[in-house]
mmCIF file of C-alpha atoms and ligand atoms in Angstrom:
data_model
loop_
_atom_site.group_PDB
_atom_site.id
_atom_site.type_symbol
_atom_site.label_atom_id
_atom_site.label_comp_id
_atom_site.label_asym_id
_atom_site.label_seq_id
_atom_site.Cartn_x
_atom_site.Cartn_y
_atom_site.Cartn_z
ATOM 1 C CA MET A 1 69.370 227.198 122.367
ATOM 2 C CA GLN A 2 72.754 225.517 122.612
ATOM 3 C CA ARG A 3 73.659 222.842 120.076
ATOM 4 C CA VAL A 4 76.525 220.521 120.988
ATOM 5 C CA TYR A 5 78.977 218.602 118.851
ATOM 6 C CA ASN A 6 77.644 215.077 119.165
ATOM 7 C CA PHE A 7 80.211 212.389 118.380
ATOM 8 C CA SER A 8 77.741 209.521 118.742
ATOM 9 C CA ALA A 9 78.213 206.459 116.536
ATOM 10 C CA GLY A 10 74.500 206.459 115.787
ATOM 11 C CA PRO A 11 71.897 207.771 115.951
ATOM 12 C CA ALA A 12 74.239 210.564 115.055
ATOM 13 C CA MET A 13 74.229 214.251 114.239
ATOM 14 C CA LEU A 14 72.057 215.441 111.392
ATOM 15 C CA PRO A 15 72.903 218.556 109.370
ATOM 16 C CA GLU A 16 71.526 221.635 111.113
ATOM 17 C CA GLU A 17 70.141 222.945 107.815
ATOM 18 C CA VAL A 18 68.122 219.743 107.442
ATOM 19 C CA LEU A 19 66.719 219.945 110.964
ATOM 20 C CA LYS A 20 65.757 223.575 110.410
ATOM 21 C CA GLN A 21 63.975 222.790 107.170
ATOM 22 C CA ALA A 22 62.159 219.880 108.797
ATOM 23 C CA ALA A 23 61.120 222.184 111.639
ATOM 24 C CA GLU A 24 59.822 224.776 109.193
ATOM 25 C CA GLU A 25 57.833 222.125 107.347
ATOM 26 C CA MET A 26 56.666 220.281 110.435
ATOM 27 C CA LEU A 27 53.117 221.627 110.660
ATOM 28 C CA ASP A 28 52.420 222.275 107.000
ATOM 29 C CA TRP A 29 54.344 220.639 104.205
ATOM 30 C CA ARG A 30 54.153 222.951 101.193
ATOM 31 C CA GLY A 31 50.576 224.077 101.683
ATOM 32 C CA THR A 32 49.100 220.623 102.308
ATOM 33 C CA GLY A 33 48.138 221.665 105.835
ATOM 34 C CA MET A 34 49.766 218.557 107.265
ATOM 35 C CA SER A 35 53.085 217.238 108.431
ATOM 36 C CA VAL A 36 54.892 214.665 106.322
ATOM 37 C CA ALA A 37 54.525 212.408 109.365
ATOM 38 C CA GLU A 38 50.760 212.564 108.868
ATOM 39 C CA MET A 39 50.653 211.812 105.143
ATOM 40 C CA SER A 40 49.443 208.632 103.524
ATOM 41 C CA HIS A 41 52.378 206.853 101.975
ATOM 42 C CA ARG A 42 50.200 206.270 98.912
ATOM 43 C CA GLY A 43 49.171 209.901 98.433
ATOM 44 C CA LYS A 44 50.691 211.837 95.552
ATOM 45 C CA GLU A 45 52.500 214.288 97.841
ATOM 46 C CA TYR A 46 54.298 211.562 99.746
ATOM 47 C CA MET A 47 54.975 209.563 96.591
ATOM 48 C CA SER A 48 56.754 212.605 95.171
ATOM 49 C CA ILE A 49 58.864 212.981 98.325
ATOM 50 C CA ALA A 50 59.813 209.294 98.187
ATOM 51 C CA ALA A 51 60.613 209.289 94.477
ATOM 52 C CA GLU A 52 62.730 212.421 94.745
ATOM 53 C CA ALA A 53 64.743 210.961 97.620
ATOM 54 C CA GLU A 54 65.456 207.848 95.590
ATOM 55 C CA ALA A 55 66.407 209.863 92.505
ATOM 56 C CA ASP A 56 68.777 212.028 94.553
ATOM 57 C CA LEU A 57 70.414 208.999 96.166
ATOM 58 C CA ARG A 58 70.824 207.374 92.752
ATOM 59 C CA GLU A 59 72.454 210.524 91.458
ATOM 60 C CA LEU A 60 74.728 210.970 94.483
ATOM 61 C CA MET A 61 75.983 207.383 94.385
ATOM 62 C CA ALA A 62 75.751 206.977 90.589
ATOM 63 C CA ILE A 63 73.712 203.823 91.121
ATOM 64 C CA PRO A 64 73.410 201.896 87.837
ATOM 65 C CA ALA A 65 69.927 201.256 86.393
ATOM 66 C CA ASN A 66 70.160 197.503 87.030
ATOM 67 C CA TYR A 67 70.094 198.046 90.790
ATOM 68 C CA LYS A 68 66.973 198.493 92.918
ATOM 69 C CA VAL A 69 67.090 200.920 95.826
ATOM 70 C CA LEU A 70 64.957 199.679 98.706
ATOM 71 C CA PHE A 71 63.844 201.810 101.659
ATOM 72 C CA LEU A 72 63.321 199.220 104.372
ATOM 73 C CA GLN A 73 62.973 198.917 108.132
ATOM 74 C CA GLY A 74 64.507 196.529 110.633
ATOM 75 C CA GLY A 75 67.985 198.052 110.695
ATOM 76 C CA ALA A 76 71.182 196.621 109.338
ATOM 77 C CA SER A 77 70.688 193.808 111.848
ATOM 78 C CA SER A 78 67.737 192.505 109.807
ATOM 79 C CA GLN A 79 69.997 192.506 106.772
ATOM 80 C CA PHE A 80 72.226 190.031 108.576
ATOM 81 C CA ALA A 81 69.320 187.594 108.014
ATOM 82 C CA MET A 82 67.884 188.979 104.770
ATOM 83 C CA VAL A 83 71.188 188.616 102.951
ATOM 84 C CA PRO A 84 71.503 184.839 103.455
ATOM 85 C CA MET A 85 67.754 184.304 102.976
ATOM 86 C CA ASN A 86 67.918 185.998 99.580
ATOM 87 C CA LEU A 87 71.375 184.968 98.428
ATOM 88 C CA PHE A 88 71.829 181.385 99.610
ATOM 89 C CA ARG A 89 70.729 180.043 96.272
ATOM 90 C CA GLY A 90 73.286 177.403 95.295
ATOM 91 C CA HIS A 91 75.494 175.691 97.839
ATOM 92 C CA LYS A 92 74.002 177.571 100.776
ATOM 93 C CA LYS A 93 77.517 178.620 101.562
ATOM 94 C CA ALA A 94 79.045 182.061 101.860
ATOM 95 C CA ASP A 95 82.428 183.624 102.541
ATOM 96 C CA TYR A 96 82.530 186.243 105.305
ATOM 97 C CA LEU A 97 85.476 188.540 105.956
ATOM 98 C CA LEU A 98 85.722 189.170 109.683
ATOM 99 C CA THR A 99 87.254 192.486 110.682
ATOM 100 C CA GLY A 100 85.145 193.581 113.648
ATOM 101 C CA SER A 101 82.152 193.226 115.940
ATOM 102 C CA TRP A 102 79.431 193.833 113.367
ATOM 103 C CA GLY A 103 80.868 191.296 110.966
ATOM 104 C CA LYS A 104 80.827 188.791 113.800
ATOM 105 C CA LYS A 105 77.113 189.366 114.282
ATOM 106 C CA ALA A 106 76.477 189.043 110.550
ATOM 107 C CA ILE A 107 78.298 185.707 110.592
ATOM 108 C CA SER A 108 76.368 184.242 113.495
ATOM 109 C CA GLU A 109 73.078 185.174 111.826
ATOM 110 C CA ALA A 110 74.087 183.740 108.429
ATOM 111 C CA LYS A 111 75.038 180.467 110.113
ATOM 112 C CA ARG A 112 71.373 179.932 110.941
ATOM 113 C CA TYR A 113 70.660 179.466 107.234
ATOM 114 C CA GLY A 114 73.719 177.820 105.755
ATOM 115 C CA THR A 115 77.458 177.331 105.916
ATOM 116 C CA VAL A 116 79.791 180.219 106.584
ATOM 117 C CA ASN A 117 83.432 180.126 105.597
ATOM 118 C CA VAL A 118 85.287 182.817 107.530
ATOM 119 C CA ALA A 119 87.612 183.862 104.728
ATOM 120 C CA CYS A 120 89.756 185.862 107.120
ATOM 121 C CA ASP A 121 89.617 186.511 110.851
ATOM 122 C CA ALA A 122 91.559 189.658 111.582
ATOM 123 C CA SER A 123 91.365 188.984 115.329
ATOM 124 C CA ALA A 124 93.142 185.619 115.065
ATOM 125 C CA GLY A 125 96.054 185.509 117.479
ATOM 126 C CA SER A 126 95.514 188.863 119.161
ATOM 127 C CA GLY A 127 91.793 188.646 119.899
ATOM 128 C CA LYS A 128 91.556 192.250 118.707
ATOM 129 C CA PHE A 129 90.422 193.825 115.464
ATOM 130 C CA THR A 130 93.005 196.362 114.357
ATOM 131 C CA PHE A 131 93.410 195.932 110.612
ATOM 132 C CA ALA A 132 91.780 194.898 107.353
ATOM 133 C CA PRO A 133 93.566 191.965 105.692
ATOM 134 C CA LYS A 134 95.225 192.238 102.317
ATOM 135 C CA GLN A 135 93.507 190.762 99.277
ATOM 136 C CA GLY A 136 96.119 187.990 99.115
ATOM 137 C CA ASP A 137 95.269 186.894 102.659
ATOM 138 C CA LEU A 138 91.609 186.137 101.935
ATOM 139 C CA SER A 139 90.753 182.415 101.733
ATOM 140 C CA LEU A 140 87.801 182.625 99.386
ATOM 141 C CA SER A 141 85.993 179.406 98.506
ATOM 142 C CA ALA A 142 85.130 178.320 95.000
ATOM 143 C CA ASP A 143 81.560 177.344 95.837
ATOM 144 C CA ALA A 144 80.384 180.355 97.866
ATOM 145 C CA ASP A 145 77.043 181.884 96.894
ATOM 146 C CA TYR A 146 78.290 185.323 97.908
ATOM 147 C CA VAL A 147 81.021 187.130 99.823
ATOM 148 C CA HIS A 148 80.137 189.455 102.719
ATOM 149 C CA TYR A 149 82.262 192.082 104.421
ATOM 150 C CA THR A 150 81.980 195.209 106.538
ATOM 151 C CA PRO A 151 83.855 198.031 104.772
ATOM 152 C CA ASN A 152 83.859 200.095 107.955
ATOM 153 C CA GLU A 153 83.675 198.488 111.372
ATOM 154 C CA THR A 154 82.017 201.134 113.525
ATOM 155 C CA ILE A 155 83.178 199.923 116.930
ATOM 156 C CA GLU A 156 86.837 199.215 116.193
ATOM 157 C CA GLY A 157 87.289 201.967 113.581
ATOM 158 C CA VAL A 158 88.710 199.510 111.059
ATOM 159 C CA SER A 159 88.136 200.260 107.407
ATOM 160 C CA PHE A 160 88.977 198.445 104.155
ATOM 161 C CA PRO A 161 91.217 200.628 101.979
ATOM 162 C CA TYR A 162 90.150 198.596 98.916
ATOM 163 C CA ILE A 163 87.161 196.730 97.502
ATOM 164 C CA PRO A 164 87.795 192.977 97.782
ATOM 165 C CA GLU A 165 88.119 191.208 94.448
ATOM 166 C CA VAL A 166 85.751 188.223 94.498
ATOM 167 C CA GLY A 167 85.491 187.176 90.861
ATOM 168 C CA ASP A 168 81.952 186.478 89.697
ATOM 169 C CA LYS A 169 80.494 186.059 93.197
ATOM 170 C CA PRO A 170 78.103 188.734 94.425
ATOM 171 C CA LEU A 171 79.924 190.989 96.884
ATOM 172 C CA VAL A 172 77.711 192.059 99.791
ATOM 173 C CA ALA A 173 78.667 194.961 102.033
ATOM 174 C CA ASP A 174 77.385 196.359 105.306
ATOM 175 C CA PHE A 175 77.973 200.038 104.615
ATOM 176 C CA SER A 176 76.096 201.248 107.706
ATOM 177 C CA SER A 177 78.838 203.559 108.924
ATOM 178 C CA ALA A 178 80.481 204.462 105.616
ATOM 179 C CA ILE A 179 77.739 204.965 103.026
ATOM 180 C CA LEU A 180 77.887 208.411 101.386
ATOM 181 C CA SER A 181 81.245 209.150 103.019
ATOM 182 C CA GLY A 182 83.255 208.722 99.835
ATOM 183 C CA SER A 183 82.947 207.771 96.188
ATOM 184 C CA LEU A 184 82.022 204.166 95.518
ATOM 185 C CA ASP A 185 81.754 201.982 92.431
ATOM 186 C CA VAL A 186 78.356 200.423 93.094
ATOM 187 C CA SER A 187 78.744 198.099 90.114
ATOM 188 C CA ARG A 188 81.351 196.118 92.072
ATOM 189 C CA TYR A 189 78.625 194.981 94.483
ATOM 190 C CA GLY A 190 75.689 192.596 94.541
ATOM 191 C CA VAL A 191 74.108 194.107 97.643
ATOM 192 C CA ILE A 192 74.937 197.228 99.653
ATOM 193 C CA TYR A 193 72.999 197.848 102.839
ATOM 194 C CA ALA A 194 73.085 200.451 105.570
ATOM 195 C CA GLY A 195 71.100 201.477 108.606
ATOM 196 C CA ALA A 196 70.228 205.153 108.155
ATOM 197 C CA GLN A 197 71.114 206.514 111.563
ATOM 198 C CA LYS A 198 74.695 207.521 110.797
ATOM 199 C CA ASN A 199 75.150 209.115 107.380
ATOM 200 C CA ILE A 200 71.654 208.996 105.926
ATOM 201 C CA GLY A 201 69.064 210.255 108.385
ATOM 202 C CA PRO A 202 67.239 209.194 111.520
ATOM 203 C CA ALA A 203 66.947 205.623 112.793
ATOM 204 C CA GLY A 204 64.098 203.492 111.498
ATOM 205 C CA LEU A 205 65.129 203.411 107.859
ATOM 206 C CA THR A 206 67.466 200.896 106.238
ATOM 207 C CA ILE A 207 68.692 201.370 102.707
ATOM 208 C CA CYS A 208 69.411 198.382 100.570
ATOM 209 C CA ILE A 209 70.819 198.559 97.051
ATOM 210 C CA VAL A 210 70.342 195.239 95.290
ATOM 211 C CA ARG A 211 71.409 194.106 91.821
ATOM 212 C CA ASP A 212 68.391 192.966 89.780
ATOM 213 C CA ASP A 213 69.609 189.439 89.092
ATOM 214 C CA LEU A 214 69.770 188.682 92.823
ATOM 215 C CA LEU A 215 66.040 189.147 93.314
ATOM 216 C CA GLY A 216 63.477 186.389 93.540
ATOM 217 C CA GLN A 217 65.282 183.259 94.712
ATOM 218 C CA THR A 218 64.846 183.177 98.451
ATOM 219 C CA ILE A 219 65.373 180.082 100.568
ATOM 220 C CA ALA A 220 62.256 178.118 101.560
ATOM 221 C CA GLY A 221 60.318 179.642 104.427
ATOM 222 C CA THR A 222 61.537 183.207 103.899
ATOM 223 C CA PRO A 223 58.905 185.587 105.270
ATOM 224 C CA THR A 224 57.336 187.824 102.621
ATOM 225 C CA MET A 225 58.747 190.910 104.342
ATOM 226 C CA PHE A 226 62.269 189.447 104.220
ATOM 227 C CA ASP A 227 62.168 188.895 100.457
ATOM 228 C CA TYR A 228 63.953 191.725 98.592
ATOM 229 C CA LYS A 229 61.623 191.124 95.636
ATOM 230 C CA THR A 230 58.567 191.988 97.726
ATOM 231 C CA HIS A 231 59.957 195.458 98.237
ATOM 232 C CA ALA A 232 61.492 195.809 94.786
ATOM 233 C CA ASP A 233 58.144 194.990 93.131
ATOM 234 C CA ASN A 234 56.288 197.486 95.298
ATOM 235 C CA GLU A 235 58.653 200.459 95.299
ATOM 236 C CA SER A 236 59.272 199.823 99.006
ATOM 237 C CA MET A 237 55.568 200.388 99.688
ATOM 238 C CA TYR A 238 54.414 196.794 100.199
ATOM 239 C CA ASN A 239 53.637 197.852 103.736
ATOM 240 C CA THR A 240 53.840 201.252 105.384
ATOM 241 C CA PRO A 241 57.446 202.393 105.106
ATOM 242 C CA ALA A 242 59.273 204.618 107.601
ATOM 243 C CA THR A 243 57.745 207.654 105.934
ATOM 244 C CA TYR A 244 59.188 210.434 108.038
ATOM 245 C CA ALA A 245 62.676 208.946 108.162
ATOM 246 C CA TRP A 246 62.578 208.540 104.365
ATOM 247 C CA TYR A 247 61.600 212.214 103.999
ATOM 248 C CA LEU A 248 64.431 213.330 106.303
ATOM 249 C CA ALA A 249 66.867 211.148 104.377
ATOM 250 C CA GLY A 250 65.695 212.945 101.239
ATOM 251 C CA LEU A 251 66.536 216.293 102.850
ATOM 252 C CA VAL A 252 69.996 214.966 103.741
ATOM 253 C CA PHE A 253 70.538 213.871 100.114
ATOM 254 C CA LYS A 254 69.596 217.384 98.917
ATOM 255 C CA TRP A 255 71.970 218.868 101.503
ATOM 256 C CA LEU A 256 74.789 216.670 100.217
ATOM 257 C CA LYS A 257 74.052 217.624 96.610
ATOM 258 C CA GLU A 258 74.080 221.317 97.487
ATOM 259 C CA ARG A 259 77.492 220.881 99.097
ATOM 260 C CA GLY A 260 78.920 219.440 95.908
ATOM 261 C CA GLY A 261 78.025 215.773 96.248
ATOM 262 C CA ILE A 262 80.035 212.900 97.598
ATOM 263 C CA ALA A 263 83.417 213.852 96.172
ATOM 264 C CA ALA A 264 83.282 217.242 97.893
ATOM 265 C CA GLN A 265 82.066 215.672 101.127
ATOM 266 C CA ALA A 266 84.807 213.028 100.954
ATOM 267 C CA ALA A 267 87.458 215.750 100.846
ATOM 268 C CA VAL A 268 86.006 217.321 103.996
ATOM 269 C CA ASN A 269 85.801 213.905 105.684
ATOM 270 C CA THR A 270 89.420 213.096 104.889
ATOM 271 C CA ARG A 271 90.543 216.438 106.251
ATOM 272 C CA LYS A 272 88.541 215.999 109.464
ATOM 273 C CA ALA A 273 89.961 212.500 110.018
ATOM 274 C CA GLU A 274 93.540 213.591 109.284
ATOM 275 C CA LYS A 275 93.286 216.356 111.876
ATOM 276 C CA LEU A 276 91.968 213.976 114.511
ATOM 277 C CA TYR A 277 94.511 211.208 113.870
ATOM 278 C CA ALA A 278 97.286 213.810 113.871
ATOM 279 C CA ALA A 279 96.106 214.946 117.306
ATOM 280 C CA ILE A 280 96.172 211.347 118.536
ATOM 281 C CA ASP A 281 99.549 210.497 117.011
ATOM 282 C CA SER A 282 101.335 213.678 117.985
ATOM 283 C CA ASN A 283 101.981 212.571 121.587
ATOM 284 C CA ASP A 284 102.022 209.561 123.920
ATOM 285 C CA PHE A 285 99.051 210.809 125.868
ATOM 286 C CA TYR A 286 96.586 209.443 123.276
ATOM 287 C CA GLY A 287 96.708 206.252 121.246
ATOM 288 C CA ASN A 288 94.871 204.440 118.462
ATOM 289 C CA PRO A 289 95.712 200.770 117.843
ATOM 290 C CA VAL A 290 94.504 200.526 114.230
ATOM 291 C CA GLU A 291 97.006 199.995 111.416
ATOM 292 C CA VAL A 292 97.360 203.326 109.627
ATOM 293 C CA SER A 293 96.190 201.985 106.236
ATOM 294 C CA SER A 294 93.019 200.521 107.832
ATOM 295 C CA ARG A 295 91.999 203.553 109.840
ATOM 296 C CA SER A 296 88.402 204.637 109.501
ATOM 297 C CA ILE A 297 87.640 208.208 108.511
ATOM 298 C CA MET A 298 84.181 207.925 110.113
ATOM 299 C CA ASN A 299 84.810 206.316 113.514
ATOM 300 C CA VAL A 300 87.968 207.223 115.367
ATOM 301 C CA PRO A 301 88.533 205.255 118.573
ATOM 302 C CA PHE A 302 91.286 206.442 120.868
ATOM 303 C CA THR A 303 92.573 205.696 124.327
ATOM 304 C CA LEU A 304 94.226 207.766 127.010
ATOM 305 C CA ALA A 305 97.544 206.319 128.182
ATOM 306 C CA ASP A 306 96.175 206.595 131.713
ATOM 307 C CA ALA A 307 92.652 205.124 131.716
ATOM 308 C CA ALA A 308 92.127 206.608 135.168
ATOM 309 C CA LEU A 309 91.689 209.946 133.356
ATOM 310 C CA ASP A 310 88.837 208.676 131.140
ATOM 311 C CA ALA A 311 86.060 209.950 133.389
ATOM 312 C CA ALA A 312 87.626 213.405 133.689
ATOM 313 C CA PHE A 313 88.137 213.538 129.917
ATOM 314 C CA LEU A 314 84.497 212.742 129.271
ATOM 315 C CA SER A 315 83.071 215.141 131.807
ATOM 316 C CA GLU A 316 85.334 218.026 130.809
ATOM 317 C CA ALA A 317 84.583 217.368 127.140
ATOM 318 C CA LYS A 318 80.889 217.450 127.893
ATOM 319 C CA ALA A 319 81.253 220.748 129.690
ATOM 320 C CA ALA A 320 82.952 222.043 126.526
ATOM 321 C CA GLY A 321 79.987 220.944 124.367
ATOM 322 C CA LEU A 322 81.693 217.809 123.005
ATOM 323 C CA VAL A 323 79.433 214.875 123.833
ATOM 324 C CA THR A 324 79.026 211.102 123.393
ATOM 325 C CA LEU A 325 82.745 210.432 123.187
ATOM 326 C CA LYS A 326 82.730 207.283 125.312
ATOM 327 C CA GLY A 327 84.068 204.288 123.400
ATOM 328 C CA HIS A 328 81.988 201.174 122.883
ATOM 329 C CA ARG A 329 81.844 199.085 126.057
ATOM 330 C CA SER A 330 83.623 196.212 124.269
ATOM 331 C CA VAL A 331 86.761 198.240 123.501
ATOM 332 C CA GLY A 332 86.691 201.014 126.113
ATOM 333 C CA GLY A 333 88.450 204.351 125.802
ATOM 334 C CA MET A 334 86.944 207.002 123.561
ATOM 335 C CA ARG A 335 85.423 207.054 120.119
ATOM 336 C CA ALA A 336 84.712 210.087 118.007
ATOM 337 C CA SER A 337 82.296 209.359 115.184
ATOM 338 C CA ILE A 338 82.711 212.081 112.609
ATOM 339 C CA TYR A 339 80.086 211.377 109.981
ATOM 340 C CA ASN A 340 79.168 213.769 107.177
ATOM 341 C CA ALA A 341 77.010 215.963 109.411
ATOM 342 C CA MET A 342 79.798 216.594 111.935
ATOM 343 C CA PRO A 343 81.054 220.062 110.991
ATOM 344 C CA GLU A 344 84.801 220.487 110.569
ATOM 345 C CA ALA A 345 84.549 223.059 113.363
ATOM 346 C CA GLY A 346 83.424 220.217 115.650
ATOM 347 C CA VAL A 347 86.605 218.273 114.925
ATOM 348 C CA ASP A 348 88.680 221.433 115.377
ATOM 349 C CA ALA A 349 87.037 221.968 118.767
ATOM 350 C CA LEU A 350 87.743 218.369 119.784
ATOM 351 C CA VAL A 351 91.377 218.580 118.669
ATOM 352 C CA ALA A 352 91.851 221.809 120.634
ATOM 353 C CA PHE A 353 90.197 220.279 123.694
ATOM 354 C CA MET A 354 92.413 217.175 123.472
ATOM 355 C CA ALA A 355 95.593 219.261 123.300
ATOM 356 C CA ASN A 356 94.483 221.345 126.251
ATOM 357 C CA PHE A 357 93.460 218.306 128.295
ATOM 358 C CA ALA A 358 96.803 216.589 127.604
ATOM 359 C CA LYS A 359 98.681 219.716 128.656
ATOM 360 C CA ARG A 360 96.830 219.940 131.931
ATOM 361 C CA HIS A 361 96.897 216.224 132.778
ATOM 362 C CA GLY A 362 99.975 214.943 130.950
HETATM 363 C C1 PLP B 410 78.528 198.407 110.683
HETATM 364 C C2 PLP B 410 77.218 198.213 111.406
HETATM 365 N N1 PLP B 410 76.443 197.182 111.059
HETATM 366 C C3 PLP B 410 75.264 196.960 111.677
HETATM 367 C C4 PLP B 410 74.817 197.774 112.683
HETATM 368 C C5 PLP B 410 73.491 197.493 113.323
HETATM 369 O O1 PLP B 410 72.597 198.388 112.807
HETATM 370 P P1 PLP B 410 71.090 198.489 113.276
HETATM 371 O O2 PLP B 410 71.108 199.016 114.664
HETATM 372 O O3 PLP B 410 70.514 199.449 112.275
HETATM 373 O O4 PLP B 410 70.479 197.146 113.179
HETATM 374 C C6 PLP B 410 75.583 198.872 113.069
HETATM 375 C C7 PLP B 410 75.112 199.775 114.142
HETATM 376 O O5 PLP B 410 75.792 200.610 114.652
HETATM 377 C C8 PLP B 410 76.819 199.089 112.413
HETATM 378 O O6 PLP B 410 77.597 200.116 112.761
#
């Protein structure tokens, strides 16, 4: 068996220890004679798995008691609609900070339900997303029902180095590619959501952390399944949840706890990112257009000065066991996603490969 270092933006690598444990438990979970994938979500065994995963996530992120943790489906893309449906409660108006491709999608979905004020458009002028604006450059409106932003834009590798200050408005964040990567003050937020397939577990699960006071005032016509309260009132078991993905997420949370929790993981993540950016910045062969203070520690896009070498880079990297490095089709070049489960040795191997490739082709 040969495992590779998979730099995919998602679905992404899972910790090997987690996959091994899941494999061991696949046919018989703790003497039940069945796989977790075969369990009733209402049985006591599965309920214990679900509750433990939630408790571990609460502990890892220090989630205050006045927040519900929802284990949903539909991906972060469904949240682009659920957020306005649940939070357009006053003026049906919201402020959106636009720093990349996913924020753009969130905006176009929110516009179906109300008015969107783009409080900053980081692509204005250049057409490219390469930085997160400063607090002073945000044009927030007085009558917004909430403020939405994307702390880490997965495609462009643009990250906010600060939490926007939005007064008494609920702050909503798409944390899909940054959740669990570093410490976070959850109390600064109204809603935090994330698709699981990057730092949480396999695809099919979407985690949503919602402050209690934001539940129960959906806009007219909101489907029952799109109402946060439906899931909050039923411990995310109103319908059949993504049981197996939830279980695997629970194993990932245990893995993180065993490694010292988020603070310890954040130190590893910072080190991995520093090594990779240093490799990019150390020569003219590679480049990254993102302002240094806005650089993501999870998604590192980079280009080769000579794009004609892209194909050779990708195929030689693959031969060296470094896969899924092709950048998103909208930006081109390369992208190395280095989520929690990417071992530091994987980044070291990539850095060594990049130096060697540059030497041979530079
Ligand atoms: C920041 C961000 N938001 C939203 C999405 C869409 O997520 P999903 O595919 O779970 O709907 C992604 C997917 O990569 C993402 O990176």
